[in-house]
Structures are given as structure tokens and as C-alpha cells.
Coordinates of C-alpha atoms in Angstrom, one line a residue:
M1 CA 0.2 -0.1 0.1
S2 CA 2.8 2.4 0.8
D3 CA 3.9 2.0 -2.9
F4 CA 0.5 3.1 -4.2
I5 CA 0.5 6.1 -1.8
E6 CA 3.9 7.2 -3.2
R7 CA 2.5 6.6 -6.9
V8 CA -0.7 8.7 -6.0
S9 CA 1.7 11.4 -4.4
Q10 CA 3.6 11.6 -7.6
I11 CA 0.2 12.1 -9.8
S12 CA -0.7 14.9 -7.4
G13 CA 2.8 16.6 -8.1
R14 CA 1.8 16.2 -11.9
S15 CA -1.3 17.6 -11.6
K16 CA -0.1 20.6 -10.0
V17 CA 2.3 21.3 -12.8
A18 CA -0.4 20.4 -15.7
E19 CA -3.0 23.2 -13.9
R20 CA -0.1 25.8 -14.5
Q21 CA 1.1 24.5 -17.9
A22 CA -1.5 21.8 -19.7
L23 CA -3.6 24.2 -22.1
T24 CA -5.2 21.2 -23.9
E25 CA -6.9 18.1 -23.3
E26 CA -4.2 16.0 -25.0
A27 CA -1.4 17.8 -22.7
T28 CA -3.7 16.7 -19.6
K29 CA -4.0 13.3 -21.0
T30 CA -0.1 13.0 -21.5
S31 CA 0.9 14.7 -18.1
V32 CA -1.7 13.1 -15.7
I33 CA -4.1 10.8 -16.9
L34 CA -2.1 8.3 -18.6
P35 CA 0.4 8.2 -15.5
F36 CA -2.7 7.8 -13.2
L37 CA -3.6 4.5 -15.4
Q38 CA -0.1 3.7 -15.1
A39 CA -0.3 4.0 -11.2
L40 CA -3.4 1.8 -11.1
G41 CA -1.2 -0.7 -12.7
F42 CA -2.1 -0.7 -16.3
D43 CA 0.1 -0.9 -19.1
V44 CA -0.8 2.4 -21.1
F45 CA 1.4 1.2 -24.1
N46 CA -0.5 -2.2 -24.7
L47 CA -3.3 -2.3 -26.7
D48 CA -4.7 -5.3 -24.7
E49 CA -5.3 -3.2 -21.7
V50 CA -5.6 0.4 -22.6
I51 CA -7.3 1.5 -26.0
P52 CA -7.2 5.1 -26.7
E53 CA -9.9 6.7 -28.8
F54 CA -12.2 3.9 -28.4
I55 CA -15.0 3.5 -30.8
A56 CA -18.3 1.7 -30.4
D57 CA -21.5 2.6 -32.8
V58 CA -24.5 3.7 -30.9
G59 CA -27.5 3.3 -32.9
T60 CA -27.4 5.9 -35.6
K61 CA -24.6 7.7 -34.2
K62 CA -21.3 6.1 -35.9
G63 CA -17.6 6.7 -35.2
E64 CA -18.0 8.4 -32.0
K65 CA -14.9 8.0 -29.4
V66 CA -14.4 7.9 -25.8
D67 CA -10.9 8.6 -25.0
F68 CA -9.9 5.3 -23.1
A69 CA -11.2 1.9 -22.8
V70 CA -9.5 -0.2 -20.0
K71 CA -9.5 -4.2 -20.5
I72 CA -8.9 -6.8 -17.7
D73 CA -8.4 -10.2 -19.2
G74 CA -9.9 -9.2 -22.6
K75 CA -12.9 -7.5 -21.1
I76 CA -13.6 -4.0 -21.2
E77 CA -14.2 -2.8 -17.5
M78 CA -13.6 0.6 -17.4
L79 CA -14.4 3.8 -19.9
I80 CA -12.6 7.1 -19.4
E81 CA -13.5 10.3 -20.8
A82 CA -11.0 13.3 -20.4
K83 CA -11.3 16.8 -20.0
P84 CA -8.6 19.7 -20.0
V85 CA -7.4 20.4 -16.6
N86 CA -8.9 23.7 -16.6
T87 CA -12.5 22.6 -17.2
K88 CA -15.1 22.2 -14.4
L89 CA -16.3 18.7 -14.4
G90 CA -19.5 19.9 -13.2
D91 CA -20.1 21.8 -16.1
T92 CA -19.1 19.4 -18.6
Q93 CA -21.3 17.2 -21.1
Y94 CA -20.2 13.6 -21.1
N95 CA -22.7 12.1 -23.1
Q96 CA -20.1 9.5 -24.9
L97 CA -19.8 7.9 -21.4
F98 CA -23.7 7.4 -20.9
R99 CA -24.1 6.0 -24.4
Y100 CA -21.1 3.8 -24.4
F101 CA -21.9 2.4 -20.7
S102 CA -25.3 0.8 -22.2
V103 CA -23.6 -0.8 -25.3
T104 CA -20.1 -2.2 -23.7
E105 CA -19.3 -4.6 -20.9
A106 CA -17.9 -1.8 -18.8
R107 CA -19.8 -1.2 -15.6
L108 CA -17.4 1.6 -14.4
A109 CA -17.0 5.1 -15.9
I110 CA -14.4 7.6 -15.1
L111 CA -14.6 11.3 -15.7
T112 CA -11.4 13.2 -15.2
N113 CA -9.7 16.5 -15.6
G114 CA -6.5 15.5 -14.5
R115 CA -7.3 17.6 -11.1
E116 CA -10.2 15.2 -10.2
A117 CA -11.6 11.9 -11.1
W118 CA -15.3 11.1 -10.7
F119 CA -16.2 7.4 -10.6
F120 CA -19.5 6.5 -12.1
S121 CA -21.3 3.0 -12.0
D122 CA -25.0 1.6 -12.4
T123 CA -26.2 1.4 -9.0
D124 CA -29.5 3.0 -10.0
E125 CA -30.3 0.9 -12.9
P126 CA -28.5 -1.8 -14.6
N127 CA -26.5 -0.9 -17.6
K128 CA -27.4 2.9 -17.3
M129 CA -24.8 4.8 -15.8
D130 CA -25.8 6.9 -12.6
K131 CA -25.9 10.4 -13.3
K132 CA -23.9 11.4 -10.4
P133 CA -20.7 9.9 -9.3
F134 CA -20.4 7.4 -6.2
F135 CA -16.6 8.7 -5.6
K136 CA -14.7 11.8 -6.1
F137 CA -11.2 11.9 -5.9
D138 CA -9.3 15.3 -5.9
F139 CA -5.4 14.6 -6.9
Q140 CA -4.2 17.6 -5.0
N141 CA -6.4 17.3 -1.9
Y142 CA -6.9 13.9 -0.5
D143 CA -6.7 12.0 2.5
K144 CA -5.6 8.3 3.9
E145 CA -9.5 7.0 3.7
Q146 CA -9.7 8.5 0.1
V147 CA -6.6 6.6 -1.0
D148 CA -7.6 3.7 0.3
E149 CA -11.0 3.9 -1.7
L150 CA -8.9 4.8 -5.1
A151 CA -6.9 1.6 -4.4
R152 CA -9.9 -0.5 -5.1
F153 CA -9.3 0.4 -8.8
Q154 CA -5.8 -1.0 -9.2
K155 CA -5.5 -3.8 -11.8
L156 CA -4.4 -6.3 -9.3
N157 CA -7.3 -5.7 -6.7
F158 CA -10.1 -5.0 -9.3
A159 CA -13.1 -6.9 -8.6
I160 CA -16.1 -5.2 -10.3
D161 CA -18.9 -6.7 -8.0
E162 CA -17.2 -5.4 -4.9
I163 CA -16.8 -2.2 -6.5
V164 CA -20.4 -1.6 -7.4
E165 CA -21.6 -3.0 -3.9
A166 CA -19.1 -0.3 -2.6
A167 CA -20.6 2.2 -5.2
S168 CA -24.1 1.5 -3.9
N169 CA -23.1 2.0 0.0
L170 CA -21.2 5.1 -0.7
K171 CA -24.2 6.6 -2.8
Y172 CA -26.6 5.8 0.3
T173 CA -24.0 6.8 2.7
R174 CA -23.6 10.1 1.0
A175 CA -27.2 10.7 0.5
A176 CA -28.1 10.2 4.3
A177 CA -25.0 12.4 5.4
N178 CA -26.4 15.0 3.3
Y179 CA -29.9 14.7 4.7
L180 CA -28.8 14.7 8.2
R181 CA -26.7 18.0 7.3
R182 CA -29.8 19.7 6.3
Q183 CA -31.6 18.5 9.5
L184 CA -28.9 20.1 11.7
D185 CA -28.8 23.4 9.9
D186 CA -32.6 23.7 9.5
P187 CA -34.8 20.5 10.5
D188 CA -37.7 20.1 8.3
D189 CA -41.2 19.6 9.3
D190 CA -41.3 15.6 8.6
F191 CA -38.2 15.5 10.8
I192 CA -39.8 17.5 13.5
R193 CA -42.7 15.4 13.5
I194 CA -40.7 11.8 13.5
V195 CA -38.7 13.0 16.5
G196 CA -41.8 14.6 18.2
K197 CA -43.7 11.6 18.1
Q198 CA -41.0 10.0 20.3
I199 CA -40.9 12.7 22.9
H200 CA -44.6 14.1 23.0
E201 CA -47.8 12.5 23.8
G202 CA -50.6 13.0 21.2
S203 CA -50.8 14.6 17.9
I204 CA -48.0 16.8 16.2
T205 CA -50.2 19.6 15.4
K206 CA -48.7 22.7 13.3
N207 CA -48.4 24.6 16.8
V208 CA -46.8 21.9 18.6
A209 CA -44.2 21.1 16.0
E210 CA -43.0 25.0 16.4
Q211 CA -43.0 24.7 20.1
L212 CA -40.7 21.2 19.8
R213 CA -38.3 22.6 17.1
P214 CA -36.1 24.6 19.1
A215 CA -35.7 21.8 21.6
I216 CA -34.7 19.3 18.8
Q217 CA -32.3 21.7 17.3
A218 CA -30.7 21.9 20.7
A219 CA -30.7 18.4 21.4
L220 CA -29.0 17.9 17.9
D221 CA -26.4 20.2 19.0
E222 CA -25.8 18.7 22.0
V223 CA -25.4 15.0 20.8
I224 CA -22.7 16.4 18.4
R225 CA -20.8 18.3 21.0
D226 CA -20.9 14.8 23.3
R227 CA -19.7 12.8 20.7
I228 CA -17.0 15.4 20.0
Q229 CA -16.0 15.5 23.5
D230 CA -16.0 11.6 23.7
K231 CA -13.5 11.5 21.0
L232 CA -11.4 14.1 22.5
S233 CA -11.6 12.2 25.6
I234 CA -10.3 9.1 23.7
T235 CA -7.7 11.1 22.0
F236 CA -6.2 12.6 25.1
S237 CA -6.1 9.6 27.1
G238 CA -4.1 7.8 24.1
E239 CA -1.7 10.8 24.4
K240 CA -1.2 10.7 27.8
K241 CA -0.2 6.9 27.6
T242 CA 2.2 7.7 24.8
A243 CA 3.7 11.1 25.8
P244 CA 7.2 10.9 27.1
E245 CA 8.0 12.3 30.1
P246 CA 10.0 15.9 29.9
E247 CA 13.4 16.1 31.2
P248 CA 13.4 18.0 34.6
E249 CA 15.7 20.6 33.9
T250 CA 13.9 21.6 30.4
A251 CA 10.5 21.0 31.4
P252 CA 8.0 23.9 30.5
S253 CA 6.3 25.9 32.6
S254 CA 2.4 26.1 33.1
T255 CA 2.5 29.2 30.9
G256 CA 3.4 26.8 28.0
S257 CA 7.0 27.6 27.3
T258 CA 10.5 28.1 28.9
G259 CA 13.1 29.9 27.2
D260 CA 12.9 29.5 23.3
E261 CA 10.7 26.6 23.6
I262 CA 7.2 26.1 22.3
E263 CA 4.8 23.7 24.1
T264 CA 1.5 22.9 22.6
T265 CA -0.7 22.0 25.4
E266 CA -3.6 19.7 25.6
D267 CA -6.1 22.6 25.7
E268 CA -4.5 24.1 22.2
V269 CA -4.9 20.5 20.7
A270 CA -8.4 20.6 22.1
G271 CA -9.2 23.9 20.4
H272 CA -7.7 22.7 17.1
L273 CA -9.9 19.4 17.0
I274 CA -13.1 21.5 18.1
V275 CA -12.5 23.8 15.2
R276 CA -12.2 20.7 12.9
A277 CA -15.4 19.6 14.2
I278 CA -17.0 22.7 13.4
A279 CA -15.4 23.1 10.0
A280 CA -16.4 19.5 9.1
R281 CA -19.4 20.6 7.3
H282 CA -17.7 22.4 4.7
V283 CA -14.3 21.0 4.4
P284 CA -12.0 18.1 4.8
V285 CA -10.8 18.4 8.4
E286 CA -7.1 17.8 7.0
R287 CA -7.5 21.4 5.8
I288 CA -7.5 22.9 9.3
N289 CA -4.0 23.1 10.7
I290 CA -2.4 23.9 13.8
R291 CA 0.6 26.0 14.3
D292 CA 2.0 27.2 17.6
A293 CA 3.9 30.1 18.6
K294 CA 5.2 31.8 21.8
S295 CA 2.3 34.1 22.4
Y296 CA -0.7 32.3 20.8
C297 CA -1.8 29.0 18.9
A298 CA -2.7 29.7 15.5
I299 CA -5.4 27.7 13.6
L300 CA -4.9 28.0 9.8
M301 CA -6.9 26.8 6.8
D302 CA -4.4 24.7 4.5
D303 CA -1.5 25.4 7.0
N304 CA -1.5 29.2 5.0
N305 CA -0.7 32.1 7.6
R306 CA -2.8 34.2 4.9
K307 CA -5.8 32.0 6.0
P308 CA -6.2 32.6 9.6
I309 CA -9.3 31.1 11.3
C310 CA -8.7 31.9 14.8
R311 CA -5.7 32.1 17.7
L312 CA -5.7 30.8 20.8
Y313 CA -4.4 32.9 23.7
F314 CA -4.2 30.1 26.3
N315 CA -0.7 30.6 27.8
S316 CA -1.8 32.9 30.7
A317 CA -2.5 31.1 34.2
T318 CA -5.2 33.5 34.8
T319 CA -7.2 34.5 31.9
R320 CA -7.7 32.9 28.4
H321 CA -9.0 34.5 25.0
V322 CA -9.7 33.2 21.6
G323 CA -9.1 35.5 18.6
I324 CA -12.0 35.0 15.8
F325 CA -10.9 36.4 12.3
D326 CA -13.6 37.6 9.6
A327 CA -13.5 37.4 6.0
A328 CA -11.3 40.5 5.9
K329 CA -8.8 39.1 8.3
N330 CA -9.7 41.4 11.2
E331 CA -9.2 39.6 14.6
T332 CA -11.9 39.9 17.3
K333 CA -10.7 38.7 20.9
H334 CA -13.2 37.1 23.3
K335 CA -12.5 36.1 26.6
V336 CA -13.2 32.4 27.5
S337 CA -12.8 29.7 30.2
G338 CA -11.5 27.0 27.9
P339 CA -11.5 25.5 24.6
E340 CA -15.1 24.3 24.6
D341 CA -16.2 27.8 24.6
L342 CA -15.1 27.8 21.0
Y343 CA -18.5 26.3 20.1
R344 CA -20.1 29.6 20.8
F345 CA -18.3 31.0 18.1
A346 CA -19.1 28.3 15.5
E347 CA -21.2 30.6 13.1
D348 CA -18.2 33.1 13.0
L349 CA -15.6 30.1 12.4
E350 CA -17.9 28.7 9.7
A351 CA -18.2 32.2 7.9
V352 CA -14.6 32.7 7.7
I353 CA -13.9 29.0 6.6
K354 CA -16.6 29.6 3.8
A355 CA -15.0 33.0 2.7
Y356 CA -11.6 31.1 2.2
L357 CA -13.3 28.6 -0.3
E358 CA -14.9 31.4 -2.5

């Protein structure tokens, strides 16, 4: 697996270069897409494995081509349509994939621009490509779980039935997660009634539903906070077991540093994890980074000091503050008792995070 992770890392580097220099679809194919197929274990120079400009007549349409067809044991398993790296996949038309999907043996189709790869199958109707991808992989921004998922598509691991089953599971998981996120932000009437029937005796009239709505919203927030706190407790207990004992002569003081040393305290780590939890609705948590300094601990987006989210002023033994940034990078300080008070500023934290995405 480590070899595959390294190959994906190399593709990531190629993708970044291509985004600056590849001006055409052909350049994108050469610089990223063919190396990507090689990383999956396919011989791009063997026409028994990778067929460029694949032609399959569909009805009255003759001579149309899809960019690549990939074979395993003589059977077409994947169709790939390429777009220039500067093309947004959400804006593209990929009609060839839809048409070819139904007239070939393939049950997997990939749409890629060298920056992202979107994976499609036929989880909705047999032999008809789904309208939405079941998996998206961003070559320039990914985590270990996504690499593990991408590893399914390697030639040596390729098992189409398992891939389609996983695709179906991912589709329903994603749909359920999107539904729950909507309920967290603004519970709809049906959701209020479902929960209301469990906690209220009698009919759930419109007036009753409106009375229950704030209580249910507060309960949702409480459940999330409790789950995050449980995970934080597990994390800290694990860290305490493995953390080395500091040397007596250089042990940091309670203020967090001695001389030129900088100590990242448990409360600063907790603050970082809480900001990650708040940000998780909008960005992968790996994009929320911590960078400690003598006078404060910074929480940044993309580990970029030009994208500050907040600062934790936790080194004082008597008073603590958090500095919350806005989209214009203006900092407002607030007195707090500990990292858990960051939840009070969840809306402000989400606002600056969303501003950096625009």
C-alpha cells in the first residue's frame, strides 16, 4: 500500500504542474491521465489493456469516440473520458460515457480533468450509467481514506462486483449524510414530526411542532458536542499513555514555554480538534491546521498564515482569550474559560472558513 500512496503522491505533483502548464486536453492526458492509469497498474502502451480513442457505434451515431477503454483479461471494465485540466467537471457534458456505458461490458466509467476523477457505475438501473458519481477523488487534496478507496481500482485488486457494492453503499451513505446535515442546519417539518412522536404524547400539530423545533435543534447540537467530547477524551487518554516524560531541567512551565521552547498544550490541541469539528460541514478536516507560537496558537486553513481562522491565547495562568478572524482577516478577541467555548463562535468560524473557499 505504501508504494501506491507514493504513486498517488507523484500524480498529485503532476496535477499541480499540469494546472499551470497544460493548456489542452491532449496535454492533460499525457501529463496526468496516462500516468494515473499506470499508477493503477495498467500498461498504457499495451492495446490489449488500454485502448485510446475507443470507438463503439451507438444506434445511428457512428464513429464517436471515448478517450480510453481499459481491459482486464480481455474484457472492457472501464471507460474514461478526459477533459482539459482547466475544465470544471460539473459544467461538462459527458454524453459519450452515458451512451457507451449501455453498449459495452463496462460497469465503471471515469470522468477526469487531471485535477479530479469522478467515478460512475450503474447502481440506479442496470446497464445505465448513474447521473451522479459515487466517488470523487481530488488529486491535489485527499486523505488516507480516499486513497484506500482509490486503491480498489488497481488492476491487481480489481473486482467489479465489490466495487459496485461499495458504490451503492457510498451513494446511500452520502445521501444520508447530506440529509442529516440539512436537518442540523434547518430541520424540516417531517423530521420534527418523526422526533416529536418519540418525545410528545398526543398529535403533532403545527403549533406543537413549532414548540418542539428549538428543543430538537438544541438536542442535535448537544449530541454532536457530546460525541466530539467523547472522541477528544479518547484522543487525550491515548496521548497521555504514550507521551514521553519531559526532562526535569527543561520542563516547560505552566505558561507553555521556557526560554525559546514552544509547548503545544492539551487545551490547544483540544481547540484545534473542536475547530476541525465545526469546519467538517464545509471542508475536509485535514485542511484545518495548527501552528503554535510563543504568544498564541494559530488555527489556519491549508496551513497558510494568509488564511487565519482563529488564535488561541491559552498561555496565561489567569485569563484566556480566543481571537476570531473575519473574511477581511480582522481579529476580534473574546474572553473564554477553555477550548469548549469555541462552540459559542461556531457561526463566525464557519463564516471565515466559507469565505476562504470562495
